Tab-separated table of C-alpha atoms and ligand atoms in Angstrom:
chain	number	residue	atom	x	y	z
A	171	MET	CA	87.522	113.649	137.801
A	172	LYS	CA	84.494	115.654	138.800
A	173	THR	CA	81.753	114.687	141.234
A	174	LYS	CA	78.400	116.470	140.898
A	175	VAL	CA	76.448	116.581	144.059
A	176	GLY	CA	72.933	117.743	144.591
A	177	VAL	CA	71.785	119.119	147.943
A	178	LEU	CA	68.258	119.843	149.137
A	179	SER	CA	66.443	120.523	152.335
A	180	SER	CA	63.062	118.859	153.031
A	181	GLY	CA	60.290	119.063	155.529
A	182	GLY	CA	59.971	121.636	158.272
A	183	ASP	CA	62.730	124.373	158.165
A	184	CYS	CA	64.978	124.987	161.158
A	185	ALA	CA	68.075	126.806	162.255
A	186	GLY	CA	71.283	125.065	161.174
A	187	ILE	CA	70.391	124.047	157.605
A	188	ASN	CA	72.152	126.929	156.027
A	189	SER	CA	75.202	126.409	158.081
A	190	THR	CA	75.307	122.731	156.854
A	191	ILE	CA	75.072	123.842	153.240
A	192	HIS	CA	77.689	126.616	153.735
A	193	TRP	CA	80.286	124.169	155.120
A	194	LEU	CA	79.378	121.372	152.749
A	195	VAL	CA	80.150	123.712	149.907
A	196	PHE	CA	83.316	125.079	151.549
A	197	SER	CA	84.554	121.557	152.232
A	198	ALA	CA	83.678	120.263	148.759
A	199	LEU	CA	85.323	123.159	146.944
A	200	ASP	CA	88.515	123.240	149.042
A	201	LYS	CA	91.215	123.066	146.368
A	202	ASP	CA	93.835	121.739	148.836
A	203	LEU	CA	91.758	118.525	149.241
A	204	VAL	CA	91.410	117.696	145.608
A	205	SER	CA	94.536	115.511	145.212
A	206	ARG	CA	93.831	113.704	148.539
A	207	ARG	CA	90.247	113.019	147.504
A	208	GLY	CA	91.087	112.216	143.918
A	209	THR	CA	88.109	114.217	142.699
A	210	MET	CA	86.819	117.776	142.319
A	211	PHE	CA	83.280	118.648	143.325
A	212	GLU	CA	80.474	120.643	141.813
A	213	ILE	CA	77.501	121.393	144.113
A	214	LEU	CA	74.111	122.028	142.894
A	215	GLY	CA	71.366	123.326	145.241
A	216	ILE	CA	67.888	122.048	144.540
A	217	VAL	CA	65.191	124.621	145.349
A	218	ASP	CA	62.136	123.709	147.550
A	219	GLY	CA	63.196	120.186	148.364
A	220	TRP	CA	61.634	117.214	146.526
A	221	LYS	CA	59.368	119.593	144.641
A	222	GLY	CA	62.392	121.092	142.865
A	223	LEU	CA	63.721	117.762	141.910
A	224	ILE	CA	60.322	116.651	140.526
A	225	GLU	CA	59.492	119.929	138.703
A	226	VAL	CA	62.792	120.778	137.181
A	227	ARG	CA	63.205	120.344	133.434
A	228	PRO	CA	67.014	119.830	133.123
A	229	ASP	CA	67.089	120.576	129.352
A	230	LYS	CA	65.330	123.938	129.831
A	231	LYS	CA	67.524	126.825	130.922
A	232	GLU	CA	64.646	128.842	132.558
A	233	SER	CA	63.515	125.790	134.478
A	234	LEU	CA	67.122	125.107	135.715
A	235	LYS	CA	67.279	128.750	136.858
A	236	ARG	CA	63.915	128.370	138.701
A	237	TRP	CA	64.689	125.066	140.493
A	238	THR	CA	68.418	124.891	141.001
A	239	ILE	CA	71.188	127.158	142.352
A	240	PRO	CA	74.905	126.332	141.499
A	241	LEU	CA	76.507	126.675	144.905
A	242	LYS	CA	79.974	128.334	144.994
A	243	THR	CA	81.719	129.614	148.039
A	244	ASP	CA	80.848	133.178	147.142
A	245	VAL	CA	77.177	132.287	146.970
A	246	VAL	CA	77.006	130.626	150.387
A	247	ARG	CA	79.619	132.850	152.039
A	248	THR	CA	77.183	134.411	154.560
A	249	TRP	CA	74.719	131.520	154.947
A	250	ALA	CA	76.119	129.867	158.057
A	251	ARG	CA	74.702	132.577	160.291
A	252	SER	CA	71.176	132.711	158.915
A	253	GLY	CA	68.186	130.663	160.046
A	254	GLY	CA	65.638	128.718	157.893
A	255	THR	CA	66.718	127.404	154.618
A	256	ARG	CA	67.962	129.591	151.728
A	257	LEU	CA	67.258	126.729	149.337
A	258	GLY	CA	63.539	126.544	150.446
A	259	THR	CA	61.675	123.460	151.465
A	260	THR	CA	58.384	121.634	151.000
A	261	ARG	CA	56.525	118.844	152.699
A	262	ILE	CA	55.976	116.718	149.540
A	263	ASN	CA	56.032	112.917	149.487
A	264	PRO	CA	57.303	111.853	146.010
A	265	PHE	CA	56.051	108.322	146.804
A	266	ASP	CA	52.531	109.417	147.710
A	267	PRO	CA	50.354	106.556	146.428
A	268	ALA	CA	47.727	109.008	145.268
A	269	ASN	CA	50.166	111.018	143.229
A	270	ASP	CA	53.485	109.146	142.819
A	271	LYS	CA	56.214	111.403	141.317
A	272	SER	CA	59.217	109.261	142.128
A	273	GLU	CA	59.843	108.241	138.530
A	274	ASP	CA	60.013	111.979	137.483
A	275	LEU	CA	62.369	112.665	140.367
A	276	ILE	CA	64.735	109.721	139.515
A	277	LYS	CA	64.796	110.723	135.847
A	278	ASN	CA	65.740	114.289	136.855
A	279	TYR	CA	68.455	113.114	139.165
A	280	LYS	CA	69.942	111.291	136.182
A	281	LYS	CA	69.304	114.081	133.661
A	282	LEU	CA	70.963	116.558	135.937
A	283	GLY	CA	74.057	114.401	135.879
A	284	LEU	CA	74.077	113.950	139.701
A	285	ASP	CA	76.542	111.564	141.115
A	286	ALA	CA	75.170	111.902	144.633
A	287	LEU	CA	72.379	113.693	146.502
A	288	VAL	CA	72.584	115.015	150.038
A	289	VAL	CA	69.200	115.375	151.799
A	290	ILE	CA	68.839	117.465	154.949
A	291	GLY	CA	65.648	116.116	156.465
A	292	GLY	CA	63.666	114.627	159.316
A	293	THR	CA	62.066	111.205	159.574
A	294	ASP	CA	59.708	111.520	156.664
A	295	SER	CA	62.207	113.018	154.234
A	296	LEU	CA	64.913	110.581	155.231
A	297	ALA	CA	62.427	107.672	154.666
A	298	VAL	CA	62.014	109.084	151.105
A	299	THR	CA	65.816	109.228	150.815
A	300	TYR	CA	66.107	105.552	151.849
A	301	LYS	CA	63.492	104.618	149.278
A	302	LEU	CA	65.524	106.412	146.617
A	303	TYR	CA	68.607	104.533	147.763
A	304	LYS	CA	66.754	101.283	147.126
A	305	GLU	CA	65.958	102.534	143.689
A	306	GLY	CA	69.691	102.876	143.146
A	307	LEU	CA	70.381	106.537	143.783
A	308	LYS	CA	73.498	107.526	145.641
A	309	VAL	CA	72.129	109.372	148.695
A	310	ILE	CA	73.420	110.706	151.965
A	311	GLY	CA	71.124	111.933	154.799
A	312	ILE	CA	71.679	114.748	157.338
A	313	PRO	CA	69.474	114.748	160.434
A	314	LYS	CA	67.380	117.813	160.915
A	315	THR	CA	64.336	118.380	163.066
A	316	ILE	CA	63.635	120.581	166.044
A	317	ASP	CA	61.720	117.647	167.602
A	318	ARG	CA	64.991	115.674	167.863
A	319	ASP	CA	63.078	112.432	167.300
A	320	LEU	CA	65.320	110.664	164.833
A	321	SER	CA	66.903	107.471	166.059
A	322	ASP	CA	70.615	106.643	166.016
A	323	THR	CA	71.842	110.137	166.350
A	324	ASP	CA	72.311	112.175	169.544
A	325	TYR	CA	71.612	115.387	167.643
A	326	THR	CA	69.314	116.729	164.951
A	327	LEU	CA	69.867	120.266	163.586
A	328	GLY	CA	67.547	122.940	164.895
A	329	PHE	CA	66.878	121.468	168.312
A	330	ASP	CA	69.316	123.703	170.252
A	331	SER	CA	68.016	126.875	168.635
A	332	ALA	CA	64.497	125.869	169.338
A	333	VAL	CA	65.256	125.089	173.008
A	334	ASN	CA	66.874	128.492	173.402
A	335	ILE	CA	63.913	130.272	171.744
A	336	ILE	CA	61.427	128.419	174.128
A	337	THR	CA	63.583	129.308	177.104
A	338	SER	CA	63.895	132.954	176.378
A	339	ASP	CA	60.176	133.181	175.538
A	340	ILE	CA	59.335	131.688	178.918
A	341	ASP	CA	61.696	134.192	180.578
A	342	ARG	CA	59.550	136.894	178.957
A	343	LEU	CA	56.235	135.323	180.004
A	344	ARG	CA	57.486	135.039	183.597
A	345	VAL	CA	57.578	138.843	183.709
A	346	THR	CA	53.935	139.303	182.776
A	347	ALA	CA	52.762	136.180	184.547
A	348	GLY	CA	54.372	137.566	187.732
A	349	SER	CA	52.948	141.022	187.364
A	350	HIS	CA	49.333	139.765	187.122
A	351	SER	CA	49.687	136.588	189.265
A	352	ARG	CA	48.507	134.376	186.429
A	353	VAL	CA	48.926	130.896	185.141
A	354	PHE	CA	50.463	130.697	181.734
A	355	VAL	CA	50.015	127.540	179.585
A	356	VAL	CA	52.831	127.500	176.976
A	357	GLU	CA	52.526	125.089	174.050
A	358	CYS	CA	55.704	124.072	172.274
A	359	MET	CA	56.280	121.754	169.253
A	360	GLY	CA	57.018	118.086	169.604
A	361	ARG	CA	54.596	115.734	167.795
A	362	LYS	CA	55.574	112.387	169.300
A	363	ALA	CA	58.681	113.309	171.309
A	364	GLY	CA	58.739	115.538	174.334
A	365	TRP	CA	62.469	116.524	174.164
A	366	LEU	CA	61.710	120.233	173.467
A	367	ALA	CA	59.385	120.560	176.392
A	368	LEU	CA	61.572	118.587	178.693
A	369	GLU	CA	64.865	120.289	178.002
A	370	ALA	CA	63.470	123.799	177.636
A	371	GLY	CA	61.388	123.231	180.725
A	372	GLU	CA	64.413	122.105	182.528
A	373	ALA	CA	66.457	125.095	181.326
A	374	SER	CA	63.795	127.603	182.329
A	375	GLY	CA	62.775	125.749	185.578
A	376	VAL	CA	59.056	125.591	184.736
A	377	PRO	CA	57.169	123.657	187.440
A	378	ILE	CA	54.865	121.601	185.202
A	379	ILE	CA	55.955	119.872	181.967
A	380	LEU	CA	53.591	117.689	179.868
A	381	ILE	CA	54.987	115.477	177.161
A	382	PRO	CA	53.545	113.117	174.530
A	383	GLU	CA	55.137	110.047	175.995
A	384	HIS	CA	53.039	110.169	179.193
A	385	ASP	CA	49.317	111.037	179.076
A	386	PHE	CA	48.457	113.616	181.696
A	387	VAL	CA	45.465	113.811	184.050
A	388	ILE	CA	44.012	117.295	183.950
A	389	ASP	CA	42.869	117.064	187.613
A	390	ARG	CA	46.421	116.315	188.657
A	391	VAL	CA	47.634	119.470	186.714
A	392	ILE	CA	45.046	121.431	188.551
A	393	GLU	CA	46.014	119.876	191.934
A	394	LEU	CA	49.648	120.793	191.295
A	395	LEU	CA	48.684	124.342	190.505
A	396	LYS	CA	46.622	124.672	193.608
A	397	SER	CA	49.280	123.369	195.793
A	398	ARG	CA	51.635	125.985	194.319
A	399	LYS	CA	49.047	128.684	195.174
A	400	ARG	CA	48.914	127.301	198.735
A	401	THR	CA	52.681	127.837	199.081
A	402	PHE	CA	52.166	131.432	197.876
A	403	GLU	CA	53.799	131.076	194.385
A	404	ARG	CA	52.598	134.164	192.655
A	405	TYR	CA	52.355	132.585	189.179
A	406	SER	CA	52.865	129.311	187.399
A	407	ILE	CA	53.961	128.172	183.989
A	408	VAL	CA	52.760	124.843	182.425
A	409	LEU	CA	54.863	123.859	179.399
A	410	VAL	CA	53.102	121.357	177.164
A	411	SER	CA	54.207	119.634	173.945
A	412	GLU	CA	51.689	119.941	171.091
A	413	GLY	CA	51.468	116.168	170.952
A	414	ALA	CA	50.726	115.647	174.701
A	415	LYS	CA	47.310	113.999	175.433
A	416	PRO	CA	44.987	114.163	178.286
A	417	ARG	CA	44.511	110.622	179.540
A	418	GLY	CA	41.717	108.825	177.652
A	419	MET	CA	41.770	111.344	174.726
A	420	GLU	CA	43.476	111.589	171.412
A	421	GLU	CA	45.992	114.364	170.385
A	422	ILE	CA	44.277	117.623	169.790
A	423	LEU	CA	44.361	118.519	166.167
A	424	GLU	CA	44.414	121.752	164.176
A	425	LYS	CA	41.780	122.308	161.592
A	426	ARG	CA	44.364	122.419	158.787
A	427	GLY	CA	44.059	118.702	157.925
A	428	ARG	CA	47.123	116.593	157.000
A	429	ASP	CA	50.604	117.208	155.565
A	430	GLY	CA	52.098	115.451	152.480
A	431	PHE	CA	52.873	112.440	154.555
A	432	GLY	CA	49.401	111.965	155.981
A	433	HIS	CA	50.190	113.364	159.468
A	434	TYR	CA	47.507	115.534	161.062
A	435	TYR	CA	48.710	118.984	162.138
A	436	LEU	CA	48.627	119.205	165.908
A	437	GLY	CA	47.772	122.291	167.970
A	438	GLY	CA	45.437	123.385	170.725
A	439	VAL	CA	46.208	121.161	173.706
A	440	GLY	CA	47.465	124.228	175.562
A	441	GLY	CA	44.084	125.952	174.937
A	442	PHE	CA	42.287	122.850	176.267
A	443	ILE	CA	44.335	122.862	179.328
A	444	ALA	CA	43.874	126.604	179.980
A	445	GLU	CA	40.124	126.290	179.661
A	446	GLU	CA	39.986	123.351	182.123
A	447	ILE	CA	42.100	125.289	184.696
A	448	GLN	CA	39.806	128.316	184.236
A	449	LYS	CA	36.702	126.234	184.544
A	450	HIS	CA	37.794	124.442	187.806
A	451	THR	CA	39.698	127.135	189.698
A	452	ASN	CA	39.521	130.803	190.370
A	453	MET	CA	43.011	131.294	188.838
A	454	GLU	CA	43.437	133.621	185.940
A	455	VAL	CA	44.843	131.722	182.984
A	456	ARG	CA	46.424	132.649	179.582
A	457	TYR	CA	47.502	130.384	176.850
A	458	VAL	CA	50.458	131.026	174.425
A	459	ALA	CA	51.253	128.683	171.492
A	460	LEU	CA	54.874	129.406	170.432
A	461	ARG	CA	54.367	127.535	167.103
A	462	HIS	CA	56.683	128.509	164.292
A	463	LEU	CA	58.534	131.143	166.370
A	464	GLN	CA	60.443	128.146	167.605
A	465	ARG	CA	61.797	127.429	164.124
A	466	GLY	CA	62.728	131.088	163.242
A	467	GLY	CA	65.676	133.274	163.917
A	468	ALA	CA	69.373	132.876	163.602
A	469	PRO	CA	70.976	129.572	164.671
A	470	THR	CA	72.655	129.228	168.013
A	471	ALA	CA	76.423	128.670	168.074
A	472	TYR	CA	75.761	125.005	168.671
A	473	ASP	CA	73.534	124.645	165.601
A	474	ARG	CA	76.177	126.454	163.449
A	475	ARG	CA	78.896	124.077	164.729
A	476	MET	CA	76.818	120.998	164.275
A	477	GLY	CA	75.760	122.230	160.798
A	478	ARG	CA	79.418	122.619	159.982
A	479	LYS	CA	80.339	119.184	161.268
A	480	PHE	CA	77.415	117.465	159.460
A	481	GLY	CA	78.066	119.346	156.149
A	482	VAL	CA	81.755	118.424	156.098
A	483	ALA	CA	80.971	114.782	157.121
A	484	ALA	CA	78.539	114.386	154.142
A	485	ILE	CA	81.265	115.308	151.677
A	486	ASP	CA	83.690	112.821	153.376
A	487	MET	CA	81.023	110.147	153.115
A	488	ILE	CA	80.599	110.850	149.356
A	489	VAL	CA	84.427	110.524	148.933
A	490	ASN	CA	84.313	107.199	150.832
A	491	GLU	CA	81.176	106.106	148.899
A	492	ASP	CA	79.171	105.563	152.127
A	493	PHE	CA	75.870	105.866	150.436
A	494	GLY	CA	72.459	104.910	151.941
A	495	ARG	CA	73.678	106.302	155.272
A	496	MET	CA	72.879	109.219	157.572
A	497	VAL	CA	75.505	111.526	159.267
A	498	SER	CA	75.178	110.941	163.036
A	499	LEU	CA	76.499	112.321	166.316
A	500	GLN	CA	77.237	109.676	168.817
A	501	HIS	CA	78.827	110.265	172.173
A	502	GLY	CA	80.510	113.411	170.877
A	503	ASP	CA	81.861	111.722	167.702
A	504	ILE	CA	80.635	112.323	164.135
A	505	THR	CA	79.963	109.043	162.527
A	506	SER	CA	77.263	107.593	160.209
A	507	VAL	CA	74.522	105.046	160.443
A	508	PRO	CA	72.345	103.128	157.873
A	509	LEU	CA	69.385	105.344	156.932
A	510	LYS	CA	67.198	102.323	157.477
A	511	LYS	CA	68.117	102.213	161.183
A	512	ALA	CA	67.581	105.947	161.610
A	513	ILE	CA	64.056	105.952	160.281
A	514	ASP	CA	62.848	102.605	161.708
A	515	ARG	CA	61.586	103.989	164.986
A	516	LEU	CA	61.346	107.344	166.657
A	517	HIS	CA	63.670	108.455	169.455
A	518	LEU	CA	61.244	109.130	172.292
A	519	VAL	CA	61.737	110.247	175.874
A	520	ASP	CA	62.537	107.290	178.135
A	521	VAL	CA	59.813	108.207	180.740
A	522	GLU	CA	61.203	105.954	183.494
A	523	LYS	CA	64.616	107.529	183.157
A	524	PHE	CA	63.785	111.231	182.581
A	525	TYR	CA	60.300	112.050	183.680
A	526	ASN	CA	58.427	112.256	186.976
A	527	THR	CA	54.948	110.882	186.190
A	528	LYS	CA	53.579	112.033	189.495
A	529	ASP	CA	54.614	115.637	189.561
A	530	TYR	CA	54.985	116.178	185.825
A	531	LYS	CA	58.554	117.393	185.670
A	532	THR	CA	62.012	116.220	184.724
A	533	LEU	CA	63.695	113.674	186.964
A	534	ASP	CA	66.921	115.292	188.159
A	535	GLN	CA	69.055	113.303	185.845
A	536	ILE	CA	71.502	114.530	183.206
A	537	LEU	CA	69.794	114.193	179.834
B	166	LIG	O1	59.396	119.618	161.788
B	166	LIG	C1	58.699	119.120	162.903
B	166	LIG	C2	57.669	120.149	163.290
B	166	LIG	O2	58.405	121.316	163.686
B	166	LIG	C3	56.765	119.614	164.363
B	166	LIG	O3	57.183	119.784	165.612
B	166	LIG	C4	55.429	120.418	163.987
B	166	LIG	O4	54.376	119.581	164.377
B	166	LIG	C5	55.497	120.462	162.487
B	166	LIG	O5	56.869	120.475	162.102
B	166	LIG	C6	54.872	121.734	161.928
B	166	LIG	O6	54.885	121.728	160.601
B	166	LIG	P1	54.572	122.824	159.526
B	166	LIG	O7	55.743	123.749	159.473
B	166	LIG	O8	54.357	122.108	158.275
B	166	LIG	O9	53.404	123.591	160.025
């Protein structure tokens, strides 16, 4: 018996995706496991996420070459250590009411002869995966987003690498901030959840952290900076999530409009804060938005390990026919949860437990 599995990455890229694919393929094609599993595997990589599965013409050789990659161990041999996604990704919603392509996608799944599909994605992509499950496709989800805002899993791929990047960028900024005795406002990602700011802020010991879960008062930020000046601190760093809001205002949006799922692109809150500080104090201020630097580079050891565990788990789930579920890390164990549960609500920072709303920093609790 042979089981043909499609795999794709969808939504924002991040470190750890390639490691997942690497180990998914190595586990699936492990000859020693064939008799125990009662099946052999064939793995087909889908290029550019949902777009590939919509665009591919399975009866046309050229189209197959453009939109799919047969994944063998020699193809993915070096993937585990590289960042981003070698399969490519897009932010396309196949169920977009204005341009619904779900029928084409489902037809192609069947024409490609897929027995199962593994989707490495965040909330939006896994919501699509769940809809496909309801349409009868055999799907498995793998959690991935640097925001770490998916529910029912303690980890989503890419988060640790992003936290490390933010931390080392702040180390660099400390040098120049200290030389000039300046305030630096550093904007990191995190649309609805402040985990990146909170954990990178904690790791790098920045004095002021602003997160989407708690609207900040700009006067309070300025007061905190002034009191640092009074105690002769040479410089200060304010770390702010892109989704953090000044009290009484909405999120600050980029001019780029919306993504395929209707979400506005965020960006600029750091600039707003920097201007306000500049206007109301005599401090010298600079603003740095880390933006996509946070998603680049090689995966940390942790993301490589989690990618490995998630990839292997996905194949085990296919063997056990655990479809409609997402691989999940819970209290150190790899398990799985229904996709529906994972996408139903976002995993946000519990402000009472982790955040000091008076001084805008972490509460000294273990996260
Ligand atoms: O994937 C989540 C995320 O990294 C958010 O933190 C950020 O707002 C968004 O993606 C950026 O998306 P894009 O790569 O499409 O600009």
